Short mmCIF file of C-alpha atoms in Angstrom, two decimals:
data_model
loop_
_atom_site.label_atom_id
_atom_site.label_comp_id
_atom_site.label_asym_id
_atom_site.label_seq_id
_atom_site.Cartn_x
_atom_site.Cartn_y
_atom_site.Cartn_z
CA UNK A 1 19.28 -277.48 -16.07
CA UNK A 2 20.99 -275.67 -18.93
CA UNK A 3 19.47 -272.77 -20.80
CA UNK A 4 17.34 -273.37 -23.91
CA UNK A 5 17.57 -271.78 -27.34
CA UNK A 6 14.15 -270.89 -28.75
CA UNK A 7 14.20 -269.75 -32.37
CA UNK A 8 11.79 -268.70 -35.10
CA UNK A 9 9.72 -265.51 -35.31
CA UNK A 10 6.43 -266.95 -34.00
CA UNK A 11 8.03 -268.94 -31.19
CA UNK A 12 10.14 -266.08 -29.84
CA UNK A 13 7.26 -263.59 -30.06
CA UNK A 14 4.91 -265.99 -28.26
CA UNK A 15 7.52 -266.61 -25.56
CA UNK A 16 7.96 -262.86 -25.00
CA UNK A 17 4.19 -262.49 -24.61
CA UNK A 18 3.53 -265.52 -22.40
CA UNK A 19 6.70 -265.86 -20.29
CA UNK A 20 9.10 -262.90 -20.74
CA UNK A 21 10.65 -263.65 -17.36
CA UNK A 22 12.27 -266.75 -18.90
CA UNK A 23 14.14 -264.81 -21.60
CA UNK A 24 17.75 -263.95 -20.73
CA UNK A 25 18.79 -262.31 -24.01
CA UNK A 26 17.89 -262.24 -27.69
CA UNK A 27 20.16 -262.45 -30.72
CA UNK A 28 18.92 -260.88 -33.96
CA UNK A 29 20.51 -261.15 -37.38
CA UNK A 30 22.40 -258.20 -38.75
CA UNK A 31 20.96 -256.46 -41.81
CA UNK A 32 17.33 -257.48 -41.32
CA UNK A 33 14.94 -254.74 -40.30
CA UNK A 34 11.40 -255.90 -41.11
CA UNK A 35 8.17 -255.46 -39.20
CA UNK A 36 8.15 -258.89 -37.54
CA UNK A 37 11.62 -258.48 -36.06
CA UNK A 38 10.69 -254.95 -34.96
CA UNK A 39 7.73 -256.37 -33.00
CA UNK A 40 10.09 -258.76 -31.20
CA UNK A 41 12.54 -255.96 -30.49
CA UNK A 42 9.78 -253.77 -29.03
CA UNK A 43 8.48 -256.61 -26.85
CA UNK A 44 12.01 -257.31 -25.59
CA UNK A 45 12.68 -253.66 -24.81
CA UNK A 46 9.39 -253.29 -22.94
CA UNK A 47 10.48 -256.19 -20.73
CA UNK A 48 14.07 -254.88 -20.30
CA UNK A 49 15.54 -257.82 -22.19
CA UNK A 50 18.88 -257.34 -23.92
CA UNK A 51 18.86 -257.66 -27.74
CA UNK A 52 22.13 -258.15 -29.59
CA UNK A 53 22.53 -257.73 -33.34
CA UNK A 54 24.94 -260.37 -34.64
CA UNK A 55 26.10 -261.91 -37.90
CA UNK A 56 24.10 -264.84 -39.28
CA UNK A 57 27.04 -267.13 -38.51
CA UNK A 58 26.48 -266.62 -34.76
CA UNK A 59 22.83 -267.64 -35.02
CA UNK A 60 23.77 -270.67 -37.13
CA UNK A 61 26.20 -271.74 -34.40
CA UNK A 62 23.47 -271.51 -31.76
CA UNK A 63 20.88 -273.66 -33.55
CA UNK A 64 22.86 -275.76 -36.03
CA UNK A 65 21.23 -276.43 -39.38
CA UNK A 66 17.75 -275.30 -38.38
CA UNK A 67 16.06 -272.25 -39.93
CA UNK A 68 16.12 -269.67 -37.14
CA UNK A 69 14.47 -266.93 -39.27
CA UNK A 70 16.95 -264.39 -37.95
CA UNK A 71 16.16 -264.55 -34.24
CA UNK A 72 17.21 -266.74 -31.30
CA UNK A 73 16.16 -266.31 -27.66
CA UNK A 74 18.33 -267.69 -24.87
CA UNK A 75 16.01 -268.59 -22.01
CA UNK A 76 15.70 -270.60 -18.83
CA UNK A 77 13.97 -274.02 -19.12
CA UNK A 78 10.18 -273.95 -19.14
CA UNK A 79 7.97 -275.53 -16.50
CA UNK A 80 7.78 -279.32 -16.75
CA UNK A 81 4.18 -280.49 -16.34
CA UNK A 82 3.21 -283.83 -14.82
CA UNK A 83 0.14 -286.02 -14.29
CA UNK A 84 -0.85 -284.03 -11.18
CA UNK A 85 -0.92 -280.85 -13.28
CA UNK A 86 -3.11 -282.61 -15.89
CA UNK A 87 -5.85 -283.58 -13.44
CA UNK A 88 -5.75 -280.27 -11.61
CA UNK A 89 -6.21 -278.51 -14.96
CA UNK A 90 -9.22 -280.70 -15.82
CA UNK A 91 -10.79 -280.02 -12.41
CA UNK A 92 -10.49 -276.26 -12.95
CA UNK A 93 -12.12 -276.20 -16.40
CA UNK A 94 -15.42 -274.37 -16.73
CA UNK A 95 -16.22 -276.17 -20.01
CA UNK A 96 -16.02 -279.78 -21.24
CA UNK A 97 -12.45 -281.08 -21.40
CA UNK A 98 -10.87 -281.29 -24.86
CA UNK A 99 -7.64 -283.30 -24.73
CA UNK A 100 -5.21 -284.52 -27.40
CA UNK A 101 -3.19 -287.64 -26.59
CA UNK A 102 -0.28 -288.55 -28.88
CA UNK A 103 0.86 -292.15 -28.52
CA UNK A 104 4.53 -292.34 -29.48
CA UNK A 105 5.03 -289.49 -31.95
CA UNK A 106 8.82 -289.36 -32.37
CA UNK A 107 9.28 -286.73 -35.11
CA UNK A 108 9.64 -283.20 -33.66
CA UNK A 109 8.17 -281.70 -36.84
CA UNK A 110 5.03 -283.81 -36.40
CA UNK A 111 4.77 -282.96 -32.70
CA UNK A 112 5.11 -279.25 -33.46
CA UNK A 113 2.49 -279.44 -36.21
CA UNK A 114 0.10 -281.33 -33.90
CA UNK A 115 0.62 -278.73 -31.16
CA UNK A 116 -0.09 -275.91 -33.60
CA UNK A 117 -3.31 -277.58 -34.80
CA UNK A 118 -4.41 -278.47 -31.27
CA UNK A 119 -3.96 -274.90 -30.03
CA UNK A 120 -5.93 -273.58 -33.02
CA UNK A 121 -8.72 -276.07 -32.28
CA UNK A 122 -9.02 -275.00 -28.64
CA UNK A 123 -7.53 -278.14 -27.07
CA UNK A 124 -6.82 -277.62 -23.36
CA UNK A 125 -3.79 -279.91 -22.97
CA UNK A 126 -1.67 -282.39 -24.96
CA UNK A 127 -0.56 -285.65 -23.33
CA UNK A 128 2.35 -287.83 -24.46
CA UNK A 129 4.15 -290.86 -22.97
CA UNK A 130 7.62 -290.08 -21.58
CA UNK A 131 9.21 -293.05 -23.34
CA UNK A 132 9.36 -293.54 -27.13
CA UNK A 133 8.04 -290.05 -27.74
CA UNK A 134 9.70 -286.77 -28.69
CA UNK A 135 9.58 -283.87 -26.27
CA UNK A 136 9.37 -280.14 -26.88
CA UNK A 137 12.66 -279.75 -28.71
CA UNK A 138 13.57 -276.35 -30.23
CA UNK A 139 12.54 -277.76 -33.62
CA UNK A 140 9.12 -278.82 -32.29
CA UNK A 141 8.66 -275.37 -30.75
CA UNK A 142 9.50 -273.60 -34.01
CA UNK A 143 7.12 -275.77 -36.07
CA UNK A 144 4.41 -275.15 -33.44
CA UNK A 145 4.58 -271.42 -34.34
CA UNK A 146 4.07 -270.23 -30.76
CA UNK A 147 1.52 -272.87 -29.71
CA UNK A 148 4.10 -274.66 -27.53
CA UNK A 149 4.44 -271.53 -25.38
CA UNK A 150 0.72 -271.40 -24.50
CA UNK A 151 -0.58 -274.99 -24.78
CA UNK A 152 0.61 -277.32 -21.96
CA UNK A 153 2.35 -280.56 -22.95
CA UNK A 154 2.22 -283.25 -20.26
CA UNK A 155 4.59 -286.25 -20.48
CA UNK A 156 3.32 -289.19 -18.39
CA UNK A 157 5.20 -292.27 -17.19
CA UNK A 158 2.39 -294.78 -17.72
CA UNK A 159 0.01 -293.78 -20.50
CA UNK A 160 -2.46 -296.63 -19.95
CA UNK A 161 -2.81 -295.70 -16.27
CA UNK A 162 -3.34 -292.04 -17.16
CA UNK A 163 -6.01 -292.98 -19.69
CA UNK A 164 -7.91 -294.99 -17.09
CA UNK A 165 -7.77 -292.07 -14.66
CA UNK A 166 -9.14 -289.78 -17.38
CA UNK A 167 -12.01 -292.21 -17.90
CA UNK A 168 -12.70 -292.20 -14.15
CA UNK A 169 -13.02 -288.40 -14.43
CA UNK A 170 -15.68 -288.78 -17.12
CA UNK A 171 -13.48 -288.28 -20.19
CA UNK A 172 -14.49 -290.39 -23.20
CA UNK A 173 -11.51 -291.65 -25.20
CA UNK A 174 -11.66 -291.82 -29.00
CA UNK A 175 -8.73 -293.49 -30.74
CA UNK A 176 -8.01 -293.01 -34.44
CA UNK A 177 -7.41 -296.38 -36.14
CA UNK A 178 -7.63 -297.29 -39.81
CA UNK A 179 -9.31 -300.60 -39.02
CA UNK A 180 -12.10 -299.02 -36.94
CA UNK A 181 -15.65 -299.65 -38.18
CA UNK A 182 -17.02 -296.27 -37.09
CA UNK A 183 -16.17 -293.08 -38.98
CA UNK A 184 -15.02 -290.02 -37.05
CA UNK A 185 -18.03 -288.26 -38.61
CA UNK A 186 -20.40 -290.76 -36.95
CA UNK A 187 -18.86 -290.41 -33.48
CA UNK A 188 -20.20 -288.07 -30.78
CA UNK A 189 -17.21 -285.87 -29.95
CA UNK A 190 -19.04 -283.46 -27.66
CA UNK A 191 -18.63 -283.42 -23.87
CA UNK A 192 -15.42 -284.43 -22.08
CA UNK A 193 -13.30 -285.94 -24.85
CA UNK A 194 -9.78 -287.26 -25.30
CA UNK A 195 -8.63 -287.74 -28.91
CA UNK A 196 -5.88 -290.35 -29.31
CA UNK A 197 -3.57 -290.33 -32.33
CA UNK A 198 -0.90 -292.95 -32.97
CA UNK A 199 2.73 -292.87 -33.99
CA UNK A 200 3.99 -292.29 -37.52
CA UNK A 201 3.46 -295.51 -39.45
CA UNK A 202 2.57 -297.78 -36.52
CA UNK A 203 -0.57 -296.09 -35.23
CA UNK A 204 -1.88 -296.61 -31.70
CA UNK A 205 -0.26 -299.33 -29.60
CA UNK A 206 -2.42 -302.37 -28.82
CA UNK A 207 -2.84 -301.56 -25.11
CA UNK A 208 -3.76 -297.98 -25.94
CA UNK A 209 -6.39 -299.15 -28.44
CA UNK A 210 -7.86 -301.55 -25.89
CA UNK A 211 -8.18 -298.75 -23.34
CA UNK A 212 -10.14 -296.46 -25.69
CA UNK A 213 -13.90 -296.25 -25.34
CA UNK A 214 -14.32 -295.97 -29.13
CA UNK A 215 -12.13 -296.37 -32.21
CA UNK A 216 -12.81 -294.18 -35.23
CA UNK A 217 -11.45 -294.00 -38.75
CA UNK A 218 -11.00 -291.22 -41.29
CA UNK A 219 -12.73 -292.30 -44.52
CA UNK A 220 -10.18 -292.54 -47.34
CA UNK A 221 -11.39 -292.26 -50.94
CA UNK A 222 -8.03 -292.48 -52.71
CA UNK A 223 -5.33 -295.12 -53.04
CA UNK A 224 -3.21 -293.72 -50.18
CA UNK A 225 -3.76 -295.91 -47.11
CA UNK A 226 -2.99 -293.39 -44.37
CA UNK A 227 -2.37 -289.73 -43.58
CA UNK A 228 0.55 -288.06 -41.85
CA UNK A 229 -0.22 -287.96 -38.12
CA UNK A 230 -0.36 -284.16 -37.99
CA UNK A 231 -2.80 -284.04 -40.93
CA UNK A 232 -4.96 -286.79 -39.41
CA UNK A 233 -4.92 -284.96 -36.09
CA UNK A 234 -6.25 -281.84 -37.81
CA UNK A 235 -9.08 -283.78 -39.45
CA UNK A 236 -10.24 -285.38 -36.19
CA UNK A 237 -9.80 -282.30 -33.98
CA UNK A 238 -11.72 -280.01 -36.29
CA UNK A 239 -14.56 -282.50 -36.69
CA UNK A 240 -14.77 -282.32 -32.89
CA UNK A 241 -14.69 -278.51 -33.10
CA UNK A 242 -17.56 -278.59 -35.61
CA UNK A 243 -19.67 -280.77 -33.32
CA UNK A 244 -18.79 -278.88 -30.13
CA UNK A 245 -19.61 -275.48 -31.63
CA UNK A 246 -23.24 -276.35 -32.36
#
């Protein structure tokens, strides 16, 4: 597998803290000498990682049109998690499982935003289907602001099968759907819970909806019919946080 380019201040700093052994070298933009870059430089030096100061053109060549914020880390590929990892993680938890399941999110910006929100909410793991779903691209990692380096993402081959296995382990599945009769604020989101959010525009697939234990909606007072998936994810996850913190 070829090396990855991780870019963005938060992402590179989080990578240096969580998995410095993956980082081969770091490129930093010439002429920038602020506190955030200094933190990255210090972390790199403490882990004996080479830092090279280069012109902005070099960084642009490494990441294309994306905003690298003046820093790019060249690193070995991260660990790829699978269904076995998911269930082993659940078995090891000393508290009720809190899982986010994204059904077919294809925009890396939305995936990154969902990862960032999920990590902030205390979610233990994010599950996505392997097909018709975006993976942890460099763009998704940057938008996640470091969350992708600490929160496991598990792609699964057969989402419906994985959902049934989660139910067998005592995880209650709540799917967000505009047509649901029950509000997310009426649902009991304590205990072992999996929150399912659908793709941009299409929502949850039919089979996924049918597998859920409960469907919930987000009450909408305005004329807009739906929310961006990352915004909706934040609403549902933090309602769960509110209930679980009582």
